Each structure stands twice: as structure tokens, then as C-alpha cells.
GROMACS .gro file of C-alpha atoms in nm:
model
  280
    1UNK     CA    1  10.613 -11.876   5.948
    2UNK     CA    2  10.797 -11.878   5.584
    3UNK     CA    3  10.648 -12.252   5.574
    4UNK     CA    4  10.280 -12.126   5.621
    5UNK     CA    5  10.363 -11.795   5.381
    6UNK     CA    6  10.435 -12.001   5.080
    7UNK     CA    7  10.163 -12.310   5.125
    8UNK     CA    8   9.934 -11.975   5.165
    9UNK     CA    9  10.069 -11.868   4.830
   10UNK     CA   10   9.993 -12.178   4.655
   11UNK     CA   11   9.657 -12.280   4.840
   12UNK     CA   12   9.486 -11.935   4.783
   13UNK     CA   13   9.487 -11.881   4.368
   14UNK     CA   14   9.365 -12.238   4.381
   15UNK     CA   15   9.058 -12.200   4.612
   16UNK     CA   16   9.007 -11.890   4.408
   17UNK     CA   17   9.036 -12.071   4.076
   18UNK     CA   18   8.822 -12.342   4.177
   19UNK     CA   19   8.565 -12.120   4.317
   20UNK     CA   20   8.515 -11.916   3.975
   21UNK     CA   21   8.620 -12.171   3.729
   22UNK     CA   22   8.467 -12.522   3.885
   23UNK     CA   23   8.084 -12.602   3.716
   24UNK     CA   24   7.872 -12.621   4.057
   25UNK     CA   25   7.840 -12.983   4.046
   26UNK     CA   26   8.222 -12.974   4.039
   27UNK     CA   27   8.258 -12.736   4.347
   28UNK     CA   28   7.970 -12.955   4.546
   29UNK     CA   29   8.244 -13.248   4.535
   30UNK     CA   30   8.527 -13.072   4.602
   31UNK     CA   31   8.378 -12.891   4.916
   32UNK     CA   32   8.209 -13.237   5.012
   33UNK     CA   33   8.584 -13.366   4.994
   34UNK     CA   34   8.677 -13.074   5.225
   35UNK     CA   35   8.404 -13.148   5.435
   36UNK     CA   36   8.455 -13.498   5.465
   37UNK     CA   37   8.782 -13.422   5.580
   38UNK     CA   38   8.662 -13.179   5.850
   39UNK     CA   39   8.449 -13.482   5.964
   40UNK     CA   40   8.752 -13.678   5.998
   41UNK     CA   41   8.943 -13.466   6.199
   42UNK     CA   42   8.658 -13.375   6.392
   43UNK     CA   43   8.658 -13.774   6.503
   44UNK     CA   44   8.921 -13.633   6.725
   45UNK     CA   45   8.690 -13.453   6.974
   46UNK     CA   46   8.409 -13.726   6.984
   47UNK     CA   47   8.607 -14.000   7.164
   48UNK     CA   48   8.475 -14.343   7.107
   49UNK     CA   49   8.643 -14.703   7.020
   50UNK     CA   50   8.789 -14.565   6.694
   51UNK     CA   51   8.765 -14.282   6.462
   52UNK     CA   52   8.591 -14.500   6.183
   53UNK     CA   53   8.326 -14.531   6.378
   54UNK     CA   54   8.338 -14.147   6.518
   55UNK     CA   55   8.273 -14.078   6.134
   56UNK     CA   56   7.957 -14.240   6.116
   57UNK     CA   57   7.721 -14.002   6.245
   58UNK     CA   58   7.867 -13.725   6.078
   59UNK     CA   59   7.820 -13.963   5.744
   60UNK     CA   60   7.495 -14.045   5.785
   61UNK     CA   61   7.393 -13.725   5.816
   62UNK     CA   62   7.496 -13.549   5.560
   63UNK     CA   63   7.407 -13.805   5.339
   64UNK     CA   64   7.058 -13.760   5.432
   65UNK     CA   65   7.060 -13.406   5.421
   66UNK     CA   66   7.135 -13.468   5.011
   67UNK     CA   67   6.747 -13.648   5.023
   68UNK     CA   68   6.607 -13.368   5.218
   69UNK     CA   69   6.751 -13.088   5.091
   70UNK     CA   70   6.714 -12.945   4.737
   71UNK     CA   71   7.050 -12.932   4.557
   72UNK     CA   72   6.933 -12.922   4.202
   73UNK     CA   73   7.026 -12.561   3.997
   74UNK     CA   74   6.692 -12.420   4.032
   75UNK     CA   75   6.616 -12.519   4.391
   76UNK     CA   76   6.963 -12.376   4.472
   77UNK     CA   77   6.901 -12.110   4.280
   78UNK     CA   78   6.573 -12.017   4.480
   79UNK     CA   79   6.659 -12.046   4.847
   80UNK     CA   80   6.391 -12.284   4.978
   81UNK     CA   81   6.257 -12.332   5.328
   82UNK     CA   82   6.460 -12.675   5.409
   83UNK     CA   83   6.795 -12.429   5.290
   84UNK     CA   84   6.672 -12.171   5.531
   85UNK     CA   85   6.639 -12.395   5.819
   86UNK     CA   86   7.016 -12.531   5.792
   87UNK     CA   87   7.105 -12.183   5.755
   88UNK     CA   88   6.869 -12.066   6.048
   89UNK     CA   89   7.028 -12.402   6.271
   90UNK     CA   90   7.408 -12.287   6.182
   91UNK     CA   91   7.343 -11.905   6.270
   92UNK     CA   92   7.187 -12.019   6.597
   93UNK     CA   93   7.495 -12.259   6.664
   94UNK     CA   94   7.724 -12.021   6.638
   95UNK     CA   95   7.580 -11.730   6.845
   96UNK     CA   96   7.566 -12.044   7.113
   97UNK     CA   97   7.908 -12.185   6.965
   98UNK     CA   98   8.070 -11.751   7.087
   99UNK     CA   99   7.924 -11.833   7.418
  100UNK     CA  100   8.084 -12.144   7.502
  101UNK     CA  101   8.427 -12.021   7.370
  102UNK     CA  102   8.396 -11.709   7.590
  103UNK     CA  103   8.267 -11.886   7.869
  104UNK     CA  104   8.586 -12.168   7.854
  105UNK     CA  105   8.607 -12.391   8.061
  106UNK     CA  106   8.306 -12.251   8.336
  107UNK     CA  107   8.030 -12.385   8.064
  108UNK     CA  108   8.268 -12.702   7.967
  109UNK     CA  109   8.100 -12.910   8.245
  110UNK     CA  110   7.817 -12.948   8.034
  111UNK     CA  111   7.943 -13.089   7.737
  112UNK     CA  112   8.308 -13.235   7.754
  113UNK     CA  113   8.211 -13.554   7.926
  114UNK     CA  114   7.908 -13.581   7.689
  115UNK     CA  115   7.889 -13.852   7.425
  116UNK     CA  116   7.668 -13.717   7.232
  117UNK     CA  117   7.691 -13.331   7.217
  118UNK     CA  118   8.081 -13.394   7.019
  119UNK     CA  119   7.872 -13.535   6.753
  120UNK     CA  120   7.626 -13.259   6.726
  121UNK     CA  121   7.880 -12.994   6.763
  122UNK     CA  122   8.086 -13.129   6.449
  123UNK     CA  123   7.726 -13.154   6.238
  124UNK     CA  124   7.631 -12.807   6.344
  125UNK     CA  125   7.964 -12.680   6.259
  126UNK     CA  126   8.011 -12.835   5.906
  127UNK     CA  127   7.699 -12.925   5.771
  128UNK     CA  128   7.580 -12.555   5.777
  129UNK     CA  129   7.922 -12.475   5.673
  130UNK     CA  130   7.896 -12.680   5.387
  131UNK     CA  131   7.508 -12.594   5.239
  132UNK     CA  132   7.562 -12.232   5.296
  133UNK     CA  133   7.860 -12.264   5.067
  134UNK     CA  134   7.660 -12.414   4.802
  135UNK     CA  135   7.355 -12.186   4.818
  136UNK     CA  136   7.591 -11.847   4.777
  137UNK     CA  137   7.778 -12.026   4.481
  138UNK     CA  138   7.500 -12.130   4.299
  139UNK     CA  139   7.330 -11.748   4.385
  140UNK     CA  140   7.170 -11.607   4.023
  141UNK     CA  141   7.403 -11.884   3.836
  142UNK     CA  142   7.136 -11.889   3.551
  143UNK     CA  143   7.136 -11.538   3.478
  144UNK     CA  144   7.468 -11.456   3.587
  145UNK     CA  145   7.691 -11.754   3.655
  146UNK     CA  146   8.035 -11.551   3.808
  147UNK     CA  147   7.753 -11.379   4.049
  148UNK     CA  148   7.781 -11.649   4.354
  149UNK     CA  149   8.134 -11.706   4.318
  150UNK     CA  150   8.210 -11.296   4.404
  151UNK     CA  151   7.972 -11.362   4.709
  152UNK     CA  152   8.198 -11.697   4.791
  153UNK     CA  153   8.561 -11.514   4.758
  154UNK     CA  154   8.365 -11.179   4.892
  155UNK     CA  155   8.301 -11.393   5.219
  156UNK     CA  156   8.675 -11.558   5.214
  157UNK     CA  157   8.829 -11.193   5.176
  158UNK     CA  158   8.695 -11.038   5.505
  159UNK     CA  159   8.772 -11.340   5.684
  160UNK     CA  160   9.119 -11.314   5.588
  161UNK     CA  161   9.143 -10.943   5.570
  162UNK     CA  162   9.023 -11.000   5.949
  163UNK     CA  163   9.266 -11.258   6.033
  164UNK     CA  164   9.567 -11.053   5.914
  165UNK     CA  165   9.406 -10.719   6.085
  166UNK     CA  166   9.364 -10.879   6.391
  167UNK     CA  167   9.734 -11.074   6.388
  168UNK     CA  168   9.883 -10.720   6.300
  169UNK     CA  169   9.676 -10.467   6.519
  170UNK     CA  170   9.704 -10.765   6.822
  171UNK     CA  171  10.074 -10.797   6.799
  172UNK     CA  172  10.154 -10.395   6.797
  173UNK     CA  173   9.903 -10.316   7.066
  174UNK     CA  174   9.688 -10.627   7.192
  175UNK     CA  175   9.638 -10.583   7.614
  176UNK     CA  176   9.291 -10.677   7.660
  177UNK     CA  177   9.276 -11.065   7.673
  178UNK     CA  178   8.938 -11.231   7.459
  179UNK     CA  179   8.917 -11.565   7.599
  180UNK     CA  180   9.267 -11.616   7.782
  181UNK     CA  181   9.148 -11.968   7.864
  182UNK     CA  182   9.081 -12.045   7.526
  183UNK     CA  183   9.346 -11.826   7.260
  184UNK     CA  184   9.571 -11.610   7.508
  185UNK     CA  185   9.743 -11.445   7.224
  186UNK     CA  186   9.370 -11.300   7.068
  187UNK     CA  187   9.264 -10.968   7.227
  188UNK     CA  188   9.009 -10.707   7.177
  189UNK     CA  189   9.245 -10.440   7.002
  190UNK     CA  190   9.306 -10.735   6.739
  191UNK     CA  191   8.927 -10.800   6.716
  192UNK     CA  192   8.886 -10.444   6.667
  193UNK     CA  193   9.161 -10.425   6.381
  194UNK     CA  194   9.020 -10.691   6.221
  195UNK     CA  195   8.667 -10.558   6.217
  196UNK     CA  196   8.797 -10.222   6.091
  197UNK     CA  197   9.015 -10.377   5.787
  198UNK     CA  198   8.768 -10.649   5.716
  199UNK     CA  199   8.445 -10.349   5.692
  200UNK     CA  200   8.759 -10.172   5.484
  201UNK     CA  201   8.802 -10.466   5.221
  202UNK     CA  202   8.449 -10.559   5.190
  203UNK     CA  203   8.332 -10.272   5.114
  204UNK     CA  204   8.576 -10.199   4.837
  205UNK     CA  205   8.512 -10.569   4.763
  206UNK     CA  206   8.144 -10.520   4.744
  207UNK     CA  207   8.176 -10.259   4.455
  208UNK     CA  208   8.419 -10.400   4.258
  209UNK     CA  209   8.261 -10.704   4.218
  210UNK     CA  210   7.928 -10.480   4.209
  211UNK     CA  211   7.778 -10.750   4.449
  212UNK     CA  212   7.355 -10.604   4.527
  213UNK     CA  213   7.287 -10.525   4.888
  214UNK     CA  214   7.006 -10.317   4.989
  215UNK     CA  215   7.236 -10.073   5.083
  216UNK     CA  216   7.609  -9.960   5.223
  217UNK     CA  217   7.468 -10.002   5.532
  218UNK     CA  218   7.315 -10.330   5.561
  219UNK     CA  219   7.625 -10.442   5.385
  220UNK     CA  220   7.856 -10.316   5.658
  221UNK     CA  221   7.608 -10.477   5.941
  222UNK     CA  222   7.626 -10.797   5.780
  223UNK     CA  223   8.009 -10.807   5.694
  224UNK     CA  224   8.048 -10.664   6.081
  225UNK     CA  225   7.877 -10.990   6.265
  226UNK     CA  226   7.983 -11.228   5.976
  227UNK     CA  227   8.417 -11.094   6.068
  228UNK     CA  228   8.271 -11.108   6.487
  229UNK     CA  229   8.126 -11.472   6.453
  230UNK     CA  230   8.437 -11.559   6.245
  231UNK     CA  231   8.702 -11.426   6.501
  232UNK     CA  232   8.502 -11.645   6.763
  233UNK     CA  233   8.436 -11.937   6.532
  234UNK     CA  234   8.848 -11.971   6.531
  235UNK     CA  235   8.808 -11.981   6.947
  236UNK     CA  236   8.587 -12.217   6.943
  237UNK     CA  237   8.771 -12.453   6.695
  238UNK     CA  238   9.078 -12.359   6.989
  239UNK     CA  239   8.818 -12.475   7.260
  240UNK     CA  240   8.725 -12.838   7.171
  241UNK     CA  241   9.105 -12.897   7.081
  242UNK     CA  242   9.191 -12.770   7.442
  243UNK     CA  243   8.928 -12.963   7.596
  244UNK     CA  244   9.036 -13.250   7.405
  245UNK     CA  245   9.428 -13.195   7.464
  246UNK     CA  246   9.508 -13.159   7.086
  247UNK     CA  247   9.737 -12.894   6.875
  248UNK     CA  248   9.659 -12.905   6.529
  249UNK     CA  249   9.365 -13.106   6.411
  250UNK     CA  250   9.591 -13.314   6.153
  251UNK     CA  251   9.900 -13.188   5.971
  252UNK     CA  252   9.778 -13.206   5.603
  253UNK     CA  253   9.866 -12.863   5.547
  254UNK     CA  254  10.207 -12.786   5.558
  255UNK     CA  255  10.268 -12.521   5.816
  256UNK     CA  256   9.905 -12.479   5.867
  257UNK     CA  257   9.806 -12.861   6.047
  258UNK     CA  258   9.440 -12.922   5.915
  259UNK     CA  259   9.152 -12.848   5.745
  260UNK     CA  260   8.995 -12.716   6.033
  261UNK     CA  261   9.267 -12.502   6.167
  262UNK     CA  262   9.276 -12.352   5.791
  263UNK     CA  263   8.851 -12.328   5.750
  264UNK     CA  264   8.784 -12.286   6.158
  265UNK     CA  265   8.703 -11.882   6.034
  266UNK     CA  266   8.511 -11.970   5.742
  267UNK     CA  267   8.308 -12.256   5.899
  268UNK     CA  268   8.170 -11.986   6.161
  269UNK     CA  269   8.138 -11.703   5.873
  270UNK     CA  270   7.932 -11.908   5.582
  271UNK     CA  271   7.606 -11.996   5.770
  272UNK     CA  272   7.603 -11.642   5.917
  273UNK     CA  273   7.666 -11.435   5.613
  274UNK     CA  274   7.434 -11.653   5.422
  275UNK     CA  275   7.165 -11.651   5.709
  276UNK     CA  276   7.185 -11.294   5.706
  277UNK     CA  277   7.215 -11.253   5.366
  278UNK     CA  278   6.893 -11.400   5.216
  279UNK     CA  279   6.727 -11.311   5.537
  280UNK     CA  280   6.777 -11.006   5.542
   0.00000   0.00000   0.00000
């Protein structure tokens, strides 16, 4: 534990640093890093002769999302229908994603064995993860270019003010089991915790960082099934390294293992607060 409080003390003024203080072409490589690293650990739950080649459909991919999908200031900075559809395909995923986690292992019979659905699980998981990013960053960066960063570090704050609600609230009265075949130690009184600090700090978040929803309310709808989806997002991260018989994704982190096990919230939270919010 005193190993993951200080590499948490290090790591988070830098991803806040490099979220307000990185030009946007800068913070499109350094998440592309990050999510070529999810790729690789994702090799993990794919199978195959080797991870090398486990990382080529997850490669090729993404690159081709680049020629598809406008990533230029102004295209960015107007949400077009190609960045709608990524977002629509990663809020769908996930809502599917909750299912399977809660389901675990009843619904595993239809994918574990496959050689193909790995694949599309890890693109569905981090590609999404990785455009929705992008779009909220680059949100009004011509006429106000701090604007998408507050929405960034708005959406990393109620994850994490979740994940600490839920750890505290869980471990002083947690009963009610989640997904016991999945995360034993997550329950609903944690979920609930979590919810309530997470609706707590974003909305105290919203104002000072005088972020624009149409109002209170559709701000605490959207912050309530963005901190849901993220609480499940971390199961389902826990499912496929059940099903596939493996702790921590890598051990990069000190104290934390991998990128995933450090972004397995976020991943899940992105494409749904970004779906919702320039949907809604």
C-alpha cells in the first residue's frame, strides 16, 4: 500500500501537468504511447503464437482510424460524424462490456474460447478510450485553450473520487457482493459511496472550473452513469484477466502492475462521458 501511495503521488501532478500544459499534438503522442501500451498488455488475453503478432490487429487499426478519422484542430474542435460513431461504438461496448462482467463466467462460454472476439474486445476498449480523450482535450481549444483540459482532469477526478469512495465506504460497510465471480472485495455499499462522493466532487469540480452543462441536472446524470460504467469498466478489466489466469496486466507501475490496471476506470469512463456529453 505505501508503494502504490507514493508512485500515486508522483504519477498524478504529472498526468495533470501534461494534460494542461502539453500542445494537443503533444498529448495525441503521449496518450498514443499509453495506448500502445494498453495494446501490449492486452496481447495477454488474445492468445496466439506470440504477442508480436497479438499486436497487430490492434496496430492496424488504429492506424487506420488516423485516415478515417479527423484529427486536425478544427475537425476536433467540431465533433464530426466519424468522432460520433467511435464514441457511439465505445458507449455501446461498455453497456455490453457491464453485462458480461456481471454475468461472469455464465456468458464466458461465448467468448473465452473465441479467437477473434479478444481482439475486438481490446479495440473496443482502447480505441474509443483513446479518441474520446482527444475530442474533450481539444473541446473550444481555439477560443479557450485550458477549456478541454478541465473536462479531461474533470473526468479523471470522479473516477478517482469514486475509486477512493467506493474502497472506503466498501471496507467500513461492504455486504452485498457486485460480481463475486469477478472482484469479491467490490460491493454495492462501495458502488454507492463512490457514486455519492464522485456526484459530490464533480459537482464542486464543475463550478470551479466553470465547465457549461445545460444544467446541474444533466450534469449529475451524466457524471452518475460515467462513475457506474467506470466502477464496472474496472470488473471487466478483472474479468478477461480471470478468464485468462493473469494478476496484474504487466508490472510497469510500481505498486500498481500496468497500464490497464491503472486506466481500467478511465478506459470505461471516456467514451461514455464524451458520448453523453456532446450527445446530449
Amino acid at each position: 500500500m505505501k508503494l502504490r501511495i507514493i508512485t500515486a503521488l508522483i504519477l498524478a501532478p504529472l498526468v495533470i501537468l501534461g494534460i494542461f500544459k502539453l500542445s494537443l499534438s503533444a498529448f495525441m503522442v503521449a496518450l498514443a504511447f499509453i495506448t500502445l501500451l494498453g495494446f501490449w498488455e492486452w496481447t495477454q488475453f488474445v492468445g496466439g503464437p506470440s504477442r508480436m503478432v497479438g499486436l497487430i490487429p490492434g496496430l492496424a487499426v488504429s492506424i487506420s482510424s488516423v485516415l478515417f478519422v479527423p484529427f486536425d484542430v478544427l475537425s476536433l474542435n467540431t465533433v464530426t460524424f466519424p468522432h460520433i460513431v467511435i464514441l457511439s461504438l465505445g458507449f455501446i461496448w461498455w453497456l455490453f462490456a457491464s453485462f458480461l462482467a456481471v454475468t461472469y463466467p455464465r456468458t464466458a462460454v461465448t467468448w473465452s474460447e473465441s479467437k477473434v472476439f479478444p481482439h475486438l474486445f481490446g479495440l473496443l476498449t482502447l480505441l474509443p478510450f483513446f479518441w474520446s480523450v482527444v475530442l474533450l482535450r481539444a473541446e473550444g481549444i481555439e477560443t479557450s485553450p485550458y477549456h478541454g483540459a478541465k473536462l479531461v482532469l474533470y473526468v479523471c477526478l470522479i473516477v478517482w473520487a469514486a475509486d477512493s469512495g467506493a474502497y472506503f465506504v466498501g471496507k467500513a460497510i461492504g455486504q452485498r457482493k457486485m460480481a463475486p465471480n469477478v472482484s469479491p472485495n467490490k460491493t454495492l455499499e462501495g458502488l454507492f459511496g463512490g457514486i455519492v462522493t464522485a456526484i459530490v466532487v464533480g459537482w464542486a469540480a464543475a463550478h470551479w472550473f466553470d465547465l457549461k452543462f445545460s444544467s446541474d441536472g444533466l450534469m449529475i446524470v451524466i457524471t452518475l452513469v460515467t462513475v457506474v460504467i467506470s466502477v464496472l469498466g474496472d470488473l471487466v478489466e478483472s474479468m478477461f484477466k480471470r478468464a485468462s489466469g493473469i494478476k496484474d496486466s504487466s508490472n510497469i507501475i510500481p505498486g500498481h502492475g500496468g497500464v490497464l490496471d491503472r486506466v481500467d476506470s478511465l478506459t470505461a469512463a471516456f467514451p461514455v462521458f464524451a458520448f453523453l456529453y456532446f450527445v446530449l
